Tab-separated table of C-alpha atoms in Angstrom:
chain	number	residue	atom	x	y	z
A	1	UNK	CA	-16.580	-0.724	9.364
A	2	UNK	CA	-15.467	-0.461	6.157
A	3	UNK	CA	-18.424	-0.830	3.456
A	4	UNK	CA	-16.506	-3.050	0.082
A	5	UNK	CA	-18.486	-2.771	-3.407
A	6	UNK	CA	-17.323	-4.851	-6.206
A	7	UNK	CA	-17.576	-4.047	-9.713
A	8	UNK	CA	-16.628	-6.449	-12.503
A	9	UNK	CA	-14.636	-4.649	-15.509
A	10	UNK	CA	-13.385	-6.442	-17.997
A	11	UNK	CA	-9.574	-6.340	-17.031
A	12	UNK	CA	-10.136	-5.341	-13.460
A	13	UNK	CA	-12.429	-5.896	-10.390
A	14	UNK	CA	-13.008	-2.659	-8.807
A	15	UNK	CA	-13.236	-2.125	-5.263
A	16	UNK	CA	-14.148	0.542	-3.636
A	17	UNK	CA	-14.554	1.085	-0.259
A	18	UNK	CA	-16.092	3.847	2.135
A	19	UNK	CA	-15.426	4.419	6.229
A	20	UNK	CA	-18.539	4.262	7.800
A	21	UNK	CA	-16.850	5.476	11.524
A	22	UNK	CA	-13.618	5.512	12.623
A	23	UNK	CA	-11.022	2.535	11.769
A	24	UNK	CA	-8.180	1.621	13.923
A	25	UNK	CA	-5.201	-0.451	13.118
A	26	UNK	CA	-6.682	-3.480	15.575
A	27	UNK	CA	-9.706	-3.855	12.931
A	28	UNK	CA	-7.764	-4.948	10.104
A	29	UNK	CA	-7.429	-8.189	11.621
A	30	UNK	CA	-10.915	-8.776	10.853
A	31	UNK	CA	-11.348	-7.000	7.887
A	32	UNK	CA	-12.730	-9.605	4.964
A	33	UNK	CA	-12.070	-7.753	2.274
A	34	UNK	CA	-14.423	-9.135	-0.780
A	35	UNK	CA	-13.694	-12.281	-3.215
A	36	UNK	CA	-12.438	-11.726	-6.675
A	37	UNK	CA	-10.742	-13.185	-9.487
A	38	UNK	CA	-7.228	-14.152	-9.255
A	39	UNK	CA	-6.803	-14.119	-13.267
A	40	UNK	CA	-8.163	-9.838	-13.102
A	41	UNK	CA	-6.276	-7.738	-11.765
A	42	UNK	CA	-7.913	-5.148	-8.817
A	43	UNK	CA	-8.686	-1.554	-8.739
A	44	UNK	CA	-8.925	0.237	-4.844
A	45	UNK	CA	-10.180	3.204	-4.519
A	46	UNK	CA	-11.428	5.005	-1.444
A	47	UNK	CA	-10.812	7.348	1.260
A	48	UNK	CA	-8.432	5.473	3.384
A	49	UNK	CA	-5.578	5.822	5.636
A	50	UNK	CA	-2.413	4.392	3.990
A	51	UNK	CA	-2.626	1.668	5.979
A	52	UNK	CA	-5.805	0.609	5.143
A	53	UNK	CA	-4.934	0.548	1.387
A	54	UNK	CA	-1.185	-1.260	2.532
A	55	UNK	CA	-3.131	-4.120	4.702
A	56	UNK	CA	-5.662	-4.189	1.374
A	57	UNK	CA	-2.165	-4.129	-1.136
A	58	UNK	CA	-1.100	-6.910	0.874
A	59	UNK	CA	-3.956	-9.102	0.497
A	60	UNK	CA	-4.551	-8.361	-2.813
A	61	UNK	CA	-1.267	-9.616	-3.866
A	62	UNK	CA	-1.879	-12.940	-5.737
A	63	UNK	CA	-4.258	-11.212	-8.184
A	64	UNK	CA	-2.825	-10.366	-11.896
A	65	UNK	CA	-2.093	-6.971	-10.934
A	66	UNK	CA	-3.184	-4.014	-7.979
A	67	UNK	CA	-3.833	-0.042	-9.215
A	68	UNK	CA	-4.544	2.557	-6.850
A	69	UNK	CA	-7.413	4.830	-8.472
A	70	UNK	CA	-5.579	8.387	-8.109
A	71	UNK	CA	-9.203	10.906	-8.701
A	72	UNK	CA	-6.196	14.034	-9.925
A	73	UNK	CA	-5.545	11.704	-12.307
A	74	UNK	CA	-8.326	9.945	-13.690
A	75	UNK	CA	-6.328	6.103	-13.709
A	76	UNK	CA	-5.531	3.458	-11.665
A	77	UNK	CA	-1.954	3.601	-11.163
A	78	UNK	CA	-0.602	-0.008	-11.296
A	79	UNK	CA	1.508	-0.729	-8.190
A	80	UNK	CA	2.410	-4.475	-8.234
A	81	UNK	CA	1.485	-6.435	-11.104
A	82	UNK	CA	2.181	-10.474	-12.336
A	83	UNK	CA	0.966	-9.493	-15.975
A	84	UNK	CA	3.912	-8.780	-18.456
A	85	UNK	CA	1.316	-6.234	-19.772
A	86	UNK	CA	0.359	-4.240	-17.057
A	87	UNK	CA	3.495	-2.027	-15.469
A	88	UNK	CA	4.238	-0.752	-12.097
A	89	UNK	CA	3.945	3.329	-12.738
A	90	UNK	CA	1.172	2.484	-15.983
A	91	UNK	CA	-1.741	4.344	-15.392
A	92	UNK	CA	-5.230	2.850	-16.402
A	93	UNK	CA	-7.828	5.512	-17.344
A	94	UNK	CA	-10.770	4.647	-15.842
A	95	UNK	CA	-14.223	6.436	-14.543
A	96	UNK	CA	-14.935	5.861	-10.421
A	97	UNK	CA	-18.438	7.593	-9.972
B	1	UNK	CA	12.680	12.990	-7.205
B	2	UNK	CA	12.861	10.982	-3.892
B	3	UNK	CA	14.858	10.915	-1.189
B	4	UNK	CA	14.748	8.150	0.683
B	5	UNK	CA	16.919	6.964	4.001
B	6	UNK	CA	17.289	4.225	6.306
B	7	UNK	CA	18.102	4.042	9.908
B	8	UNK	CA	18.500	0.243	11.193
B	9	UNK	CA	16.368	-0.115	14.267
B	10	UNK	CA	16.586	-3.947	16.526
B	11	UNK	CA	13.018	-5.079	14.703
B	12	UNK	CA	12.904	-3.183	11.844
B	13	UNK	CA	14.510	-0.842	9.267
B	14	UNK	CA	12.974	2.753	9.186
B	15	UNK	CA	12.536	4.140	5.350
B	16	UNK	CA	11.448	7.531	5.155
B	17	UNK	CA	11.462	9.440	1.922
B	18	UNK	CA	10.550	12.812	0.764
B	19	UNK	CA	9.437	13.922	-2.423
B	20	UNK	CA	11.536	16.958	-3.359
B	21	UNK	CA	9.439	17.837	-6.728
B	22	UNK	CA	6.308	16.133	-7.836
B	23	UNK	CA	6.124	12.687	-9.166
B	24	UNK	CA	4.346	11.054	-11.574
B	25	UNK	CA	3.281	7.508	-11.970
B	26	UNK	CA	5.764	6.844	-14.358
B	27	UNK	CA	8.226	7.699	-12.370
B	28	UNK	CA	7.865	4.493	-10.294
B	29	UNK	CA	9.459	2.127	-13.083
B	30	UNK	CA	12.830	3.743	-12.176
B	31	UNK	CA	12.545	4.107	-8.601
B	32	UNK	CA	15.157	2.555	-6.456
B	33	UNK	CA	14.412	2.034	-3.230
B	34	UNK	CA	16.752	1.124	-0.656
B	35	UNK	CA	17.889	-2.321	-0.165
B	36	UNK	CA	17.231	-3.269	3.594
B	37	UNK	CA	18.016	-7.082	5.089
B	38	UNK	CA	14.785	-8.941	4.673
B	39	UNK	CA	15.348	-11.023	8.005
B	40	UNK	CA	14.038	-7.840	9.355
B	41	UNK	CA	10.656	-5.581	9.137
B	42	UNK	CA	10.441	-2.664	7.691
B	43	UNK	CA	8.467	0.299	8.329
B	44	UNK	CA	7.620	3.230	5.985
B	45	UNK	CA	7.498	6.882	6.359
B	46	UNK	CA	6.745	9.687	4.215
B	47	UNK	CA	4.380	12.553	2.616
B	48	UNK	CA	3.380	10.582	-0.815
B	49	UNK	CA	0.813	9.903	-2.748
B	50	UNK	CA	-1.036	5.981	-1.960
B	51	UNK	CA	-0.003	4.182	-4.734
B	52	UNK	CA	3.902	5.183	-3.868
B	53	UNK	CA	2.964	3.572	-0.663
B	54	UNK	CA	1.632	0.576	-2.814
B	55	UNK	CA	5.006	0.645	-5.005
B	56	UNK	CA	6.826	0.208	-1.753
B	57	UNK	CA	4.630	-2.468	0.403
B	58	UNK	CA	4.641	-4.787	-3.307
B	59	UNK	CA	8.818	-3.556	-2.970
B	60	UNK	CA	8.695	-4.708	0.175
B	61	UNK	CA	7.269	-7.770	0.180
B	62	UNK	CA	9.685	-10.712	0.983
B	63	UNK	CA	10.553	-8.514	3.952
B	64	UNK	CA	9.710	-9.939	7.654
B	65	UNK	CA	7.049	-7.591	8.004
B	66	UNK	CA	5.473	-4.076	6.867
B	67	UNK	CA	4.880	-1.427	8.510
B	68	UNK	CA	3.144	2.136	7.769
B	69	UNK	CA	4.020	4.823	10.209
B	70	UNK	CA	0.588	6.984	10.991
B	71	UNK	CA	2.068	9.697	13.022
B	72	UNK	CA	-1.714	10.545	14.419
B	73	UNK	CA	-1.311	7.024	16.694
B	74	UNK	CA	2.841	7.373	17.442
B	75	UNK	CA	2.981	4.203	16.208
B	76	UNK	CA	4.085	2.306	12.687
B	77	UNK	CA	0.831	-0.365	11.967
B	78	UNK	CA	1.641	-3.633	10.498
B	79	UNK	CA	-0.318	-4.204	7.208
B	80	UNK	CA	1.710	-7.274	5.735
B	81	UNK	CA	3.767	-9.601	8.081
B	82	UNK	CA	5.500	-13.375	7.587
B	83	UNK	CA	6.798	-13.292	11.370
B	84	UNK	CA	4.261	-14.468	13.576
B	85	UNK	CA	5.103	-11.912	15.931
B	86	UNK	CA	3.634	-8.850	14.039
B	87	UNK	CA	0.110	-9.284	13.101
B	88	UNK	CA	-1.852	-7.176	10.805
B	89	UNK	CA	-3.090	-4.312	12.454
B	90	UNK	CA	-0.648	-4.781	15.317
B	91	UNK	CA	1.147	-1.089	16.769
B	92	UNK	CA	4.639	-0.700	16.894
B	93	UNK	CA	5.128	2.160	18.943
B	94	UNK	CA	7.605	4.156	17.540
B	95	UNK	CA	8.967	7.837	16.997
B	96	UNK	CA	9.656	9.641	13.795
B	97	UNK	CA	11.975	13.160	14.319
């Protein structure tokens, strides 16, 4: 339903996802996002409904910071952070192939 | 930059937003989302980049639950909850005019 792929980078884990079929809200309950190291941040990347992002942002809340990859900006936009080195609104320049 | 409008409903506060100009990640830092009653849930509705949603979902994390309004479904999809009556993936039927 949702294929996840993780890539370790120095400061964060890139969590990419792909929907291989339509997803419905009821699918969220059984979704198992990949485990990550909470001491690093997480950057999310994928085409998906906002509510899937919402669930993932909530899920990864305990990590150092959470970013959302924005291709138009060419970076991950920090939306939540427990690490003073990363403020909400910071852009972490990055590429997603 | 972002106009917010809140509407109190029985179980949640509907937080609608509208961008009156382009928003950039740097604007997130000074954004002041409206205060809500944490004992109720929050449902977010608006056309905005996923990272603005991300910041709002993080911001409203302490509330009873958070939903994202999905016009195609005609309801708010629960993406986070501290209230056992609302599970992740539940759809709260609703209309946003």
